[in-house]
């Protein structure tokens, strides 16, 4: 870090030599680690392009002689892939809408309004993040059964409009709202604007990046979620990609070529999205640990 | 606060309005807290003292569910043991790998952003895709990992490891697979490391501390908040481990990956034994709470030490 002070300890090496050696070592270690972390992805793609015979030859075949691009086609056509995609998108859409609705409103209440019980409820909200899902799950399941929601998508949609699973997003948005200068809201109040106006015309436009971060995190969670759909989506016509992929596994035992092709298709959107918007992701995720 | 007091007169009326509006704005979440939070938590406590199988009404049976689990159910203990095994292995290993990755990346060399992105990447893969991928990688006969290790097996003259197909290795296999996502906690550590004032290191440098000493005496102590966060979340999520086993091993071989969450799932979905499932959920909640509280005291101690140095 502080090369100038360090240098006097080893007079044989110049400053730039020391720096170069140090960064070369770090690069080598990091490259080796990146290889370990990324090779599973490479292997996945390689597997997806193999013939069943090549599967058994394992590592001898890194680049399949005749890449089986058909495997992707087979994976998509032997199961109702487009229907799963549609179902995933439906859940993602409502979850994002619901979370944005409930989380922005309550984040505003926590950040900019003074009301009795606010600070206590804020602590309660943070505490809800610690509660194991199973404690909530059973009575909710019974409740949904009683009101006839089992077998529908509603248990995976409605709670989002009531801040279900949104504690972290509320927390995140609250910090962003707090960052909006008071002068801005107060001058709006002097101009006769109410809090709803301030919320819609000042807060939301000024915190677009945070709203995007929340949307992306919700997208990721719902797209990848397995447990919720497993419990509630008993109707195969409602299955999401995550459930479909699991069904694929039971249907094509041992056909890892097809399984990997399907898995790649399921994870591709999240990876692309991550690369496009990684700044937002990393900001949002970082936020959890540091400010939490 | 101070600002608001200054403007007391002009904003006085609005503040009265704020009291009501606060509840209005928070109402979706407040309703949710009641319907999807407080009610289920209390209801599951109540259910845990009843016999209820989704038909009729719950019948009060006192502590019978808990007694049955604790004294009459060896599977309960097996699943708890498997889960504790998982937590005690996965949480420390996850912390170590995450911290090491972050320390490596906390240097000022080119391309750090790219490495950070690459190490994080496995975290955006869905649990199902990830489980299928590692099922293939750990596949004992044709999987990549055993093929790469085959020279080692030959050298040591041993049988290839069975990984998830061997009851003594299956839990470890799942833990190792989980390390692939250590980049998630790495990101959090890294952000906190970069918040540490540079003067601390400069002062240490002048006092003659080398890089290793700086890491031990400055970086790690000042990272304790995020270490604590990842520690707690690791424990809470570790106790809920389920999907990976459900997809990869179906709890086997020989119940070796039949985790607590798996047993609870079976009790609930397959047996419809809502009373016992609720009792299990509450035992989980209490265990999680106790461990979290224990961890809390630990964290204070570590951070305190850091400040003393």
XYZ file of C-alpha atoms in Angstrom:
601
model
C 0.000 0.000 0.000
C 2.430 2.579 1.155
C 5.319 1.722 -1.034
C 7.604 4.623 -0.179
C 7.918 3.722 3.469
C 8.205 0.042 2.693
C 11.007 0.491 0.240
C 13.727 1.392 2.690
C 13.508 -2.060 4.235
C 14.700 -3.754 1.075
C 17.117 -1.483 -0.713
C 17.879 -4.013 -3.447
C 14.474 -3.565 -5.037
C 13.215 -0.330 -6.468
C 9.749 0.938 -5.762
C 8.318 -0.065 -9.108
C 9.933 -3.511 -8.998
C 8.442 -4.223 -5.591
C 5.064 -3.099 -6.745
C 5.238 -5.167 -9.889
C 6.254 -8.333 -8.040
C 3.559 -7.908 -5.451
C 0.815 -7.302 -7.976
C 2.072 -10.174 -10.155
C 1.768 -12.590 -7.234
C -1.703 -11.354 -6.389
C -2.762 -11.610 -10.016
C -1.530 -15.194 -10.255
C -3.420 -16.214 -7.124
C -6.551 -14.410 -8.292
C -6.361 -15.927 -11.766
C -6.048 -19.410 -10.282
C -9.029 -18.768 -8.020
C -11.080 -17.306 -10.862
C -10.371 -20.463 -12.812
C -11.712 -22.580 -9.951
C -14.799 -20.394 -9.589
C -15.561 -20.169 -13.284
C -14.664 -23.606 -14.521
C -17.996 -25.072 -13.379
C -19.678 -22.693 -15.842
C -17.340 -23.743 -18.640
C -17.933 -27.385 -17.820
C -21.653 -26.788 -17.792
C -21.598 -25.392 -21.318
C -19.240 -28.105 -22.504
C -21.538 -30.760 -21.048
C -24.599 -29.185 -22.620
C -23.017 -29.607 -26.062
C -21.987 -33.234 -25.672
C -23.472 -36.435 -26.966
C -24.465 -39.030 -24.346
C -21.400 -41.070 -25.338
C -19.107 -38.102 -24.760
C -20.653 -37.609 -21.308
C -19.082 -40.859 -20.171
C -15.652 -39.869 -21.404
C -15.654 -36.921 -19.016
C -12.637 -34.694 -18.985
C -11.124 -36.171 -22.161
C -13.718 -34.184 -24.057
C -13.578 -30.546 -23.129
C -14.609 -29.351 -26.567
C -17.181 -31.736 -28.024
C -16.224 -32.814 -31.553
C -19.653 -32.101 -32.907
C -21.317 -29.583 -30.577
C -24.881 -30.699 -29.960
C -26.671 -27.368 -30.143
C -29.785 -29.464 -30.615
C -29.635 -30.241 -26.888
C -30.930 -26.755 -26.165
C -33.746 -27.263 -28.624
C -34.571 -30.645 -27.097
C -34.517 -29.203 -23.596
C -36.935 -26.454 -24.549
C -39.328 -28.621 -26.527
C -39.623 -31.752 -24.374
C -41.037 -29.728 -21.477
C -43.417 -26.762 -21.677
C -40.499 -24.392 -21.300
C -42.310 -21.316 -22.597
C -45.144 -21.892 -20.181
C -42.681 -22.104 -17.280
C -41.060 -18.924 -18.541
C -44.415 -17.174 -18.676
C -45.258 -18.358 -15.147
C -41.922 -17.161 -13.792
C -42.407 -13.790 -15.433
C -45.920 -13.436 -13.998
C -44.633 -14.039 -10.468
C -41.633 -11.754 -10.987
C -43.819 -8.970 -12.359
C -46.252 -8.976 -9.444
C -43.524 -9.426 -6.852
C -41.602 -6.431 -8.187
C -44.754 -4.297 -8.398
C -45.921 -5.344 -4.952
C -42.562 -4.773 -3.312
C -42.109 -1.376 -4.932
C -45.585 -0.372 -3.807
C -45.352 -1.464 -0.188
C -41.632 -0.861 0.391
C -41.483 2.689 -0.984
C -44.517 3.814 1.000
C -43.352 2.405 4.303
C -39.758 3.478 3.677
C -41.095 7.025 3.290
C -42.995 6.691 6.549
C -39.834 5.539 8.324
C -37.551 8.096 6.704
C -39.533 11.301 6.476
C -42.517 11.173 8.783
C -42.716 11.387 12.537
C -45.360 9.187 14.114
C -45.740 7.435 17.428
C -44.280 3.954 17.531
C -42.164 4.501 14.444
C -38.812 3.621 15.970
C -40.149 0.558 17.769
C -41.749 -0.706 14.578
C -38.533 -0.108 12.737
C -36.710 -2.436 15.111
C -39.554 -4.952 14.765
C -39.128 -4.782 10.998
C -35.423 -5.527 11.228
C -36.139 -8.384 13.629
C -38.504 -10.015 11.123
C -35.486 -10.695 8.926
C -34.195 -13.061 11.605
C -37.273 -15.256 11.873
C -36.984 -18.664 10.202
C -39.368 -18.964 7.276
C -40.880 -22.176 8.651
C -42.422 -20.416 11.638
C -44.468 -18.260 9.303
C -45.010 -20.935 6.706
C -47.312 -23.391 8.445
C -50.128 -21.092 9.613
C -49.910 -19.178 6.332
C -50.324 -22.438 4.474
C -53.355 -23.314 6.604
C -54.772 -19.828 6.136
C -54.405 -20.072 2.349
C -56.018 -23.503 2.430
C -58.976 -22.093 4.375
C -59.583 -19.228 1.965
C -59.087 -21.436 -1.082
C -55.812 -19.980 -2.291
C -53.902 -23.262 -2.379
C -53.300 -24.278 -5.966
C -53.433 -20.649 -7.104
C -50.614 -18.159 -7.565
C -52.052 -15.776 -4.997
C -49.880 -16.901 -2.010
C -46.839 -16.001 -4.117
C -48.222 -12.626 -5.195
C -50.439 -10.983 -2.586
C -47.968 -10.873 0.357
C -45.570 -8.741 -1.685
C -48.167 -5.960 -1.770
C -48.131 -6.021 2.025
C -44.402 -5.828 2.491
C -43.880 -9.593 2.571
C -40.147 -10.308 2.535
C -39.540 -6.607 2.040
C -37.870 -5.720 5.350
C -34.485 -5.405 3.733
C -35.786 -3.343 0.820
C -37.647 -1.008 3.151
C -34.447 -0.588 5.102
C -32.488 0.129 1.950
C -35.005 2.611 0.559
C -35.284 4.342 3.909
C -31.570 5.102 3.805
C -31.923 6.505 0.302
C -34.923 8.635 1.260
C -33.056 9.943 4.281
C -30.336 11.054 1.913
C -32.717 13.444 0.146
C -32.086 16.879 1.696
C -34.752 18.135 4.067
C -34.700 21.538 2.413
C -36.146 19.987 -0.706
C -39.159 18.490 1.021
C -39.660 21.484 3.278
C -39.662 23.965 0.445
C -42.224 21.777 -1.275
C -44.329 21.898 1.869
C -44.051 25.681 1.938
C -45.227 25.655 -1.668
C -48.292 23.805 -0.496
C -47.452 20.253 -1.479
C -48.723 17.405 0.692
C -46.718 14.333 1.600
C -48.245 12.253 -1.184
C -47.143 14.842 -3.715
C -43.665 14.948 -2.225
C -43.525 11.182 -2.301
C -44.557 10.899 -5.944
C -42.933 13.971 -7.446
C -39.760 14.352 -5.397
C -38.838 11.148 -3.624
C -39.546 8.523 -6.262
C -37.934 10.395 -9.182
C -34.858 11.202 -7.114
C -34.356 7.624 -5.949
C -34.726 5.844 -9.293
C -31.388 4.034 -8.951
C -32.460 2.616 -5.586
C -35.800 1.550 -7.038
C -33.939 -0.197 -9.828
C -31.716 -1.968 -7.304
C -34.742 -3.188 -5.372
C -36.448 -4.358 -8.565
C -33.366 -6.285 -9.625
C -32.960 -7.965 -6.252
C -36.624 -8.963 -6.181
C -36.384 -10.247 -9.747
C -33.376 -12.363 -8.826
C -35.026 -13.744 -5.725
C -38.340 -14.658 -7.323
C -36.819 -16.016 -10.533
C -34.542 -18.300 -8.550
C -36.930 -19.122 -5.708
C -37.630 -22.800 -5.347
C -39.154 -23.228 -1.919
C -42.186 -20.939 -2.302
C -43.318 -22.383 -5.649
C -42.638 -25.922 -4.380
C -45.035 -25.400 -1.488
C -47.766 -23.454 -3.219
C -47.779 -24.219 -6.943
C -49.384 -27.658 -6.894
C -50.915 -27.077 -10.322
C -48.301 -28.005 -12.986
C -49.764 -25.325 -15.260
C -48.433 -22.743 -12.816
C -44.941 -24.190 -12.506
C -42.054 -21.791 -12.760
C -38.721 -22.397 -14.472
C -37.166 -23.438 -11.160
C -39.832 -26.105 -10.627
C -39.721 -27.113 -14.274
C -35.977 -27.585 -14.127
C -36.345 -29.832 -11.135
C -39.062 -31.786 -12.953
C -36.683 -32.072 -15.879
C -34.124 -33.676 -13.604
C -36.500 -36.412 -12.453
C -37.640 -37.002 -16.030
C -34.174 -37.266 -17.603
C -32.116 -39.029 -14.947
C -28.511 -39.304 -16.073
C -28.946 -37.143 -19.172
C -26.660 -34.436 -17.867
C -26.226 -33.030 -21.379
C -29.904 -32.083 -21.510
C -30.022 -31.084 -17.853
C -27.114 -28.686 -18.260
C -28.658 -27.235 -21.421
C -31.890 -26.570 -19.555
C -30.054 -25.201 -16.518
C -28.085 -22.799 -18.721
C -31.288 -21.503 -20.263
C -32.829 -20.981 -16.825
C -29.842 -19.122 -15.409
C -28.904 -17.142 -18.521
C -31.305 -14.231 -17.869
C -30.028 -13.726 -14.331
C -26.418 -13.775 -15.473
C -27.046 -11.353 -18.327
C -28.992 -9.067 -16.032
C -26.238 -9.222 -13.471
C -23.597 -8.220 -15.993
C -25.709 -5.372 -17.344
C -26.604 -3.919 -13.959
C -23.871 -5.177 -11.672
C -23.237 -1.771 -10.171
C -26.781 -1.706 -8.828
C -26.572 -5.258 -7.575
C -23.332 -4.848 -5.772
C -24.501 -1.607 -4.192
C -27.683 -3.218 -2.981
C -26.042 -6.337 -1.620
C -23.210 -4.456 -0.017
C -25.744 -2.420 1.770
C -27.074 -5.411 3.712
C -23.917 -6.092 5.585
C -22.447 -2.713 6.196
C -25.282 -0.550 7.186
C -27.130 -3.488 8.711
C -34.467 17.264 14.517
C -32.926 20.646 15.226
C -34.167 21.950 11.933
C -37.652 20.868 12.746
C -37.640 22.650 16.101
C -36.611 25.865 14.402
C -39.565 25.649 12.099
C -41.914 24.609 14.857
C -44.511 27.243 14.148
C -44.693 26.928 10.387
C -44.574 23.160 10.470
C -46.602 22.584 13.616
C -49.829 21.797 11.843
C -48.076 19.532 9.421
C -46.507 17.570 12.200
C -49.906 16.718 13.566
C -50.838 15.545 10.103
C -47.600 13.524 9.947
C -48.722 11.401 12.872
C -51.662 10.154 10.876
C -49.859 10.036 7.555
C -47.104 7.904 9.041
C -49.602 5.132 9.636
C -51.200 5.697 6.243
C -47.911 5.369 4.404
C -46.838 2.403 6.476
C -50.273 0.767 6.311
C -49.538 -1.826 3.582
C -46.545 -3.054 5.508
C -48.305 -2.745 8.874
C -51.222 -4.846 7.606
C -48.744 -7.358 6.244
C -46.907 -7.428 9.544
C -50.150 -8.402 11.215
C -51.547 -10.831 8.636
C -48.366 -12.408 7.285
C -46.131 -11.885 10.329
C -47.575 -11.636 13.817
C -50.608 -13.816 13.174
C -48.679 -16.771 11.705
C -46.035 -16.615 14.432
C -48.610 -16.734 17.208
C -50.764 -19.212 15.330
C -47.870 -21.608 14.895
C -47.139 -21.370 18.609
C -50.750 -22.245 19.316
C -50.776 -25.034 16.726
C -47.677 -26.543 18.265
C -49.811 -27.430 21.303
C -52.533 -29.029 19.217
C -53.248 -31.991 17.011
C -54.264 -30.733 13.596
C -54.156 -32.480 10.242
C -55.866 -29.935 7.994
C -59.315 -31.347 8.763
C -61.668 -30.375 11.555
C -60.381 -28.036 14.212
C -57.092 -28.120 16.114
C -57.387 -30.163 19.336
C -55.392 -28.980 22.351
C -52.937 -31.648 23.505
C -50.547 -29.577 25.602
C -46.908 -30.478 25.281
C -47.544 -33.807 23.565
C -46.028 -32.714 20.228
C -42.848 -31.553 21.877
C -42.679 -34.660 24.027
C -43.156 -36.892 21.009
C -40.368 -35.120 19.140
C -37.886 -35.042 22.004
C -38.446 -38.460 23.527
C -40.077 -40.619 20.901
C -38.656 -39.621 17.587
C -35.167 -40.671 16.587
C -35.567 -39.070 13.149
C -36.031 -35.707 14.855
C -32.635 -36.101 16.512
C -31.033 -37.405 13.332
C -32.282 -34.409 11.380
C -31.153 -32.034 14.118
C -27.736 -33.666 14.204
C -27.402 -33.420 10.411
C -28.363 -29.776 10.535
C -25.959 -28.907 13.337
C -23.220 -30.734 11.427
C -24.053 -28.631 8.385
C -24.138 -25.346 10.306
C -20.933 -25.979 12.251
C -19.087 -26.842 9.084
C -20.586 -24.442 6.562
C -20.618 -21.270 8.659
C -16.912 -21.172 9.649
C -15.755 -22.399 6.237
C -17.946 -19.852 4.503
C -16.577 -17.088 6.711
C -12.977 -18.101 6.094
C -13.294 -18.359 2.323
C -15.279 -15.135 2.104
C -12.794 -13.206 4.229
C -9.775 -14.601 2.374
C -11.267 -13.666 -0.975
C -12.015 -10.176 0.292
C -8.499 -9.742 1.701
C -7.028 -10.789 -1.630
C -9.181 -8.311 -3.478
C -8.575 -5.494 -1.021
C -5.457 -4.464 -2.860
C -4.929 -1.688 -5.288
C -4.218 -3.600 -8.437
C -5.809 -3.382 -11.829
C -8.842 -5.465 -12.719
C -10.160 -5.800 -9.167
C -13.666 -4.980 -10.376
C -13.554 -7.882 -12.818
C -12.420 -10.392 -10.196
C -15.088 -9.144 -7.834
C -17.742 -9.695 -10.481
C -16.442 -13.161 -11.326
C -16.294 -14.343 -7.728
C -19.784 -13.040 -7.137
C -21.261 -14.670 -10.232
C -22.241 -18.058 -8.701
C -24.611 -16.177 -6.399
C -26.980 -15.286 -9.211
C -27.468 -18.925 -10.204
C -30.713 -20.471 -9.002
C -30.487 -23.167 -6.370
C -31.936 -25.764 -8.737
C -29.461 -25.045 -11.548
C -26.642 -24.978 -9.039
C -27.675 -28.282 -7.480
C -27.892 -29.982 -10.875
C -24.505 -28.603 -11.884
C -22.787 -29.873 -8.745
C -24.595 -33.175 -8.940
C -22.808 -33.593 -12.236
C -19.456 -32.255 -11.027
C -19.457 -34.551 -7.982
C -20.857 -37.511 -9.932
C -18.686 -40.375 -8.602
C -18.087 -42.232 -11.886
C -17.973 -39.653 -14.661
C -17.950 -36.383 -12.741
C -15.255 -33.817 -13.285
C -14.068 -33.698 -9.683
C -13.303 -37.396 -9.362
C -11.632 -37.359 -12.767
C -9.382 -34.487 -11.748
C -8.611 -36.283 -8.496
C -7.969 -39.664 -10.100
C -4.144 -39.238 -10.082
C -4.417 -38.586 -6.363
C -6.563 -41.675 -5.907
C -4.017 -43.723 -7.845
C -1.129 -42.316 -5.876
C -2.767 -43.081 -2.548
C -4.122 -46.362 -3.880
C -7.633 -45.621 -2.755
C -11.143 -45.912 -4.120
C -12.610 -42.756 -5.662
C -14.734 -40.840 -3.150
C -18.461 -41.293 -3.415
C -19.324 -37.695 -2.452
C -23.092 -37.284 -2.224
C -23.564 -41.014 -2.686
C -21.534 -41.819 0.446
C -23.365 -41.320 3.715
C -20.206 -40.178 5.502
C -19.395 -37.558 2.842
C -22.787 -36.325 1.689
C -23.071 -33.486 4.204
C -19.527 -32.364 3.470
C -20.270 -32.427 -0.264
C -23.156 -30.031 0.223
C -20.992 -27.744 2.364
C -18.219 -27.715 -0.248
C -20.701 -26.877 -2.949
C -21.941 -23.988 -0.817
C -18.453 -22.478 -0.777
C -18.920 -21.718 -4.442
C -21.181 -18.853 -3.346
C -18.711 -17.393 -0.830
C -18.415 -14.408 -3.171
C -21.703 -13.174 -1.722
C -20.237 -12.458 1.697
C -16.953 -11.365 0.082
C -18.732 -8.387 -1.463
C -19.946 -7.279 1.944
C -16.512 -7.624 3.569
C -14.886 -5.813 0.714
C -17.174 -2.831 0.984
C -16.482 -2.560 4.671
C -12.728 -2.897 4.187
C -12.780 -0.047 1.748
C -14.453 2.143 4.362
C -11.482 1.792 6.739
C -9.617 5.118 6.848
C -6.264 4.952 5.062
C -4.554 6.862 7.895
C -4.830 3.790 10.122
C -2.609 1.846 7.768
C -0.248 4.739 7.257
C 0.171 5.148 11.000
C 0.788 1.402 11.378
C 3.304 1.521 8.566
C 5.250 4.257 10.307
C 5.254 2.133 13.466
C 6.806 -0.659 11.398
C 3.833 -3.026 11.106
C 3.994 -5.312 8.069
C 1.075 -6.235 5.847
C 0.168 -9.307 7.861
C 0.192 -7.412 11.156
C -1.925 -4.683 9.592
C -4.454 -7.266 8.477
C -4.645 -8.857 11.926
C -4.629 -5.646 13.926
C -6.544 -3.243 11.727
C -8.504 -4.860 8.915
C -9.994 -7.849 10.722
C -11.059 -6.041 13.914
C -12.691 -3.283 11.896
C -14.505 -5.874 9.820
C -16.212 -7.480 12.809
C -19.584 -5.837 12.092
C -19.826 -7.451 8.669
C -18.297 -10.699 9.914
C -20.950 -10.710 12.601
C -23.667 -10.036 10.053
C -22.543 -12.881 7.805
C -22.096 -15.127 10.814
C -25.657 -14.586 12.017
C -27.195 -14.838 8.575
C -25.100 -17.935 7.910
C -26.469 -19.596 11.032
C -30.069 -18.617 10.354
C -29.942 -19.772 6.740
C -27.834 -22.817 7.628
C -30.521 -24.080 9.984
C -33.046 -23.831 7.163
C -31.031 -25.886 4.666
C -33.472 -27.911 2.617
C -33.706 -27.348 -1.136
C -30.190 -28.557 -1.947
C -30.791 -31.867 -0.201
C -34.267 -32.170 -1.673
C -32.895 -31.794 -5.183
C -29.532 -33.533 -4.899
C -29.904 -36.385 -2.444
C -33.572 -36.597 -1.399
C -32.222 -36.649 2.139
C -30.049 -39.692 1.543
C -28.093 -41.799 1.415
C -29.555 -43.365 4.553
C -30.988 -40.085 5.895
C -27.468 -38.607 6.028
C -28.682 -35.347 4.451
C -32.131 -35.461 5.975
C -31.955 -32.005 7.506
C -34.267 -30.407 10.010
C -35.978 -28.317 7.353
C -36.508 -31.454 5.282
C -38.185 -33.323 8.131
C -40.344 -30.306 8.857
C -41.315 -30.117 5.181
C -42.278 -33.802 5.158
C -44.297 -33.472 8.356
C -46.124 -30.528 6.915
C -46.649 -31.367 3.242
C -46.647 -35.168 3.227
C -48.103 -36.020 6.651
C -50.175 -32.838 7.075
C -49.151 -33.099 10.717
C -49.414 -29.371 11.321
C -49.149 -29.606 15.101
C -45.795 -31.373 15.116
C -44.512 -29.338 12.200
C -45.333 -26.174 14.158
C -43.586 -27.548 17.216
C -40.524 -28.193 15.054
C -40.701 -24.658 13.671
C -40.788 -23.232 17.178
C -37.894 -25.363 18.344
C -36.000 -23.998 15.332
C -36.932 -20.437 16.222
C -35.785 -20.856 19.817
C -32.521 -22.550 18.824
C -31.812 -19.812 16.282
C -32.582 -17.129 18.858
C -30.308 -18.668 21.480
C -27.412 -19.011 19.066
C -27.934 -15.479 17.789
C -27.861 -14.118 21.325
C -24.716 -16.100 22.091
C -23.117 -14.748 18.933
C -24.073 -11.231 19.952
C -21.954 -11.390 23.091
C -19.092 -12.842 21.079
C -19.225 -9.985 18.635
C -19.029 -7.343 21.323
C -15.966 -9.004 22.741
C -14.174 -9.155 19.409
C -14.976 -5.623 18.464
C -13.962 -4.376 21.908
C -10.567 -6.006 21.538
C -10.163 -4.332 18.197
C -10.773 -0.924 19.658
C -8.328 -1.465 22.497
C -5.376 -2.119 20.220
